[in-house]
C-alpha cells in the first residue's frame, strides 16, 4: 500500500446556529505509508554529512541560506570564519541561487566592514606617526637652540658673529 489512513479529530459545528457548542467528529485522512521514515532518513543523511568538514560547511550554507531567505538581515549571514570555510570547502558551481546570493551578500558585508576597519587603523597609525614626527622635529629644534646657547655661553659673543659670518 502506498497510503495508509490516519484518524484526526475535526471540530464540526452543530446544526443549531443558536448553540455555541461544537461537537468533534472523526475525519479520515491519508498519508504516504513511509512518511514516518523521512525524518529518520534526513537525520541519517545529515549525520553522514556532518562527519566531514566539507559536509558541515555545506549544511551551514544551506542553513544560513534558508534563514536568510526568511529574514533578510545581515545578522542571518554567515560569520567571517563560516564564510571562509564555506568558500574554501565547497564548490561554488554547486550552490543554489539563494546560497549564491547569501555568499555574495556576506562577502560584500564582510569586505566593507573589514575594509573600513583596516582603513581606520591605517588612518590612526598615520595620525600617530605624524604626531611623533612633529614631536621629534620640535625636540630637534629645541636641542639645536640649546647647543647654540651653550656655545655662546662658552665662547662668548663671538659665536654669534662667527655664525653670522658663516651664513
C-alpha positions as a printed Julia matrix, in Angstrom:
167×3 Matrix{Float64}:
   0.0    0.0    0.0
   1.21   3.47  -0.84
  -1.15   5.3    1.51
  -2.45   4.48   4.93
  -5.45   6.02   6.66
  -4.99   8.09   9.8
  -7.7    9.47  12.01
  -7.8   13.0   13.27
 -10.44  14.75  15.28
 -12.02  17.64  13.45
 -14.46  20.06  15.1
 -17.89  20.05  13.48
 -20.47  22.76  14.06
 -23.92  21.71  15.23
 -26.98  22.22  13.09
 -28.49  24.62  15.64
 -26.93  28.07  15.0
 -28.05  29.39  18.38
 -25.94  26.8   20.16
 -22.34  27.92  20.73
 -21.09  24.41  21.41
 -19.48  22.24  18.79
 -19.07  18.51  18.65
 -15.93  16.74  17.48
 -16.25  14.35  14.57
 -13.65  11.9   13.38
 -12.37  12.61   9.88
 -10.31  10.12   7.91
  -7.13  11.48   6.35
  -4.4    9.74   4.4
  -0.63   9.95   4.44
   2.06   8.22   2.47
   2.96   4.97   4.17
   6.64   5.8    4.52
   6.27   9.44   5.65
   7.34   8.49   9.14
  10.73   7.44   7.73
  11.52  10.85   6.21
  12.83  12.5    9.43
  14.94   9.44  10.24
  16.41   9.33   6.73
  17.07  13.08   6.82
  18.87  12.69  10.16
  20.91   9.8    8.8
  21.92  11.74   5.68
  22.9   14.85   7.62
  24.77  12.75  10.17
  26.88  11.31   7.36
  27.38  14.84   6.01
  28.36  16.2    9.43
  31.25  13.74   9.63
  33.38  15.8    7.22
  34.39  19.47   7.21
  33.07  19.83   3.68
  29.71  18.35   4.7
  29.46  20.63   7.73
  30.22  23.63   5.5
  27.51  22.56   3.02
  25.0   22.11   5.84
  25.92  25.5    7.31
  25.5   27.16   3.91
  22.07  25.63   3.32
  21.01  26.53   6.88
  22.18  30.13   6.51
  20.54  30.44   3.09
  17.23  29.17   4.49
  17.25  31.55   7.47
  18.38  34.49   5.34
  15.61  33.82   2.82
  13.09  34.08   5.66
  14.63  37.18   7.25
  16.92  39.26   5.07
  19.01  40.67   7.9
  22.8   40.89   7.97
  22.87  39.02  11.27
  21.5   35.97   9.41
  24.54  35.91   7.09
  27.5   33.57   7.73
  30.18  34.89  10.04
  33.59  35.64   8.6
  35.05  32.28   9.67
  31.96  30.44   8.34
  32.22  32.41   5.1
  35.89  31.42   4.67
  35.23  27.75   5.44
  32.22  27.61   3.1
  34.18  29.42   0.4
  37.18  27.09   0.64
  35.46  23.77   1.31
  32.5   23.84  -1.09
  32.2   24.16  -4.85
  30.57  27.44  -5.81
  29.27  25.89  -9.03
  27.04  23.6   -6.95
  25.48  26.44  -4.94
  21.8   27.16  -5.41
  20.65  30.68  -6.27
  19.75  31.55  -2.62
  23.1   30.14  -1.41
  24.98  32.16  -4.04
  23.07  35.3   -3.05
  23.85  34.75   0.64
  27.54  34.22  -0.03
  27.78  37.3   -2.27
  25.99  39.44   0.29
  28.13  38.08   3.15
  31.31  38.73   1.13
  30.19  42.3    0.46
  29.23  42.95   4.1
  32.45  41.45   5.49
  34.54  43.25   2.86
  33.03  46.62   3.71
  33.27  46.04   7.47
  36.86  44.75   7.47
  37.93  47.26   4.8
  36.59  50.08   6.97
  38.38  48.66  10.0
  41.69  48.42   8.11
  41.23  51.97   6.75
  40.5   53.32  10.25
  43.56  51.51  11.61
  45.76  52.94   8.85
  44.44  56.45   9.45
  45.02  56.1   13.18
  48.57  54.85  12.55
  49.22  57.72  10.15
  47.98  60.22  12.72
  50.2   58.71  15.43
  53.2   58.73  13.06
  52.6   62.4   12.19
  52.34  63.33  15.87
  55.59  61.5   16.68
  57.35  63.16  13.72
  56.12  66.58  14.83
  57.41  65.99  18.36
  60.8   64.84  17.01
  61.18  68.0   14.9
  60.2   70.13  17.87
  62.74  68.33  20.08
  65.43  68.63  17.39
  64.8   72.4   17.16
  64.99  72.7   20.96
  68.25  70.67  21.06
  69.77  72.86  18.34
  68.82  76.03  20.2
  70.24  74.6   23.43
  73.51  73.72  21.63
  73.81  77.22  20.15
  73.12  78.78  23.55
  75.74  76.56  25.17
  78.34  77.53  22.58
  77.58  81.22  23.08
  77.98  80.86  26.83
  81.31  79.0   26.5
  82.9   81.02  23.7
  81.3   84.36  24.3
  79.56  86.74  21.94
  81.94  85.94  19.06
  79.93  82.76  18.32
  77.05  84.9   17.15
  79.32  86.9   14.85
  81.07  83.77  13.58
  77.72  82.23  12.96
  76.58  85.3   11.06
  79.81  85.39   9.03
  79.5   81.72   8.08
  75.99  82.16   6.71
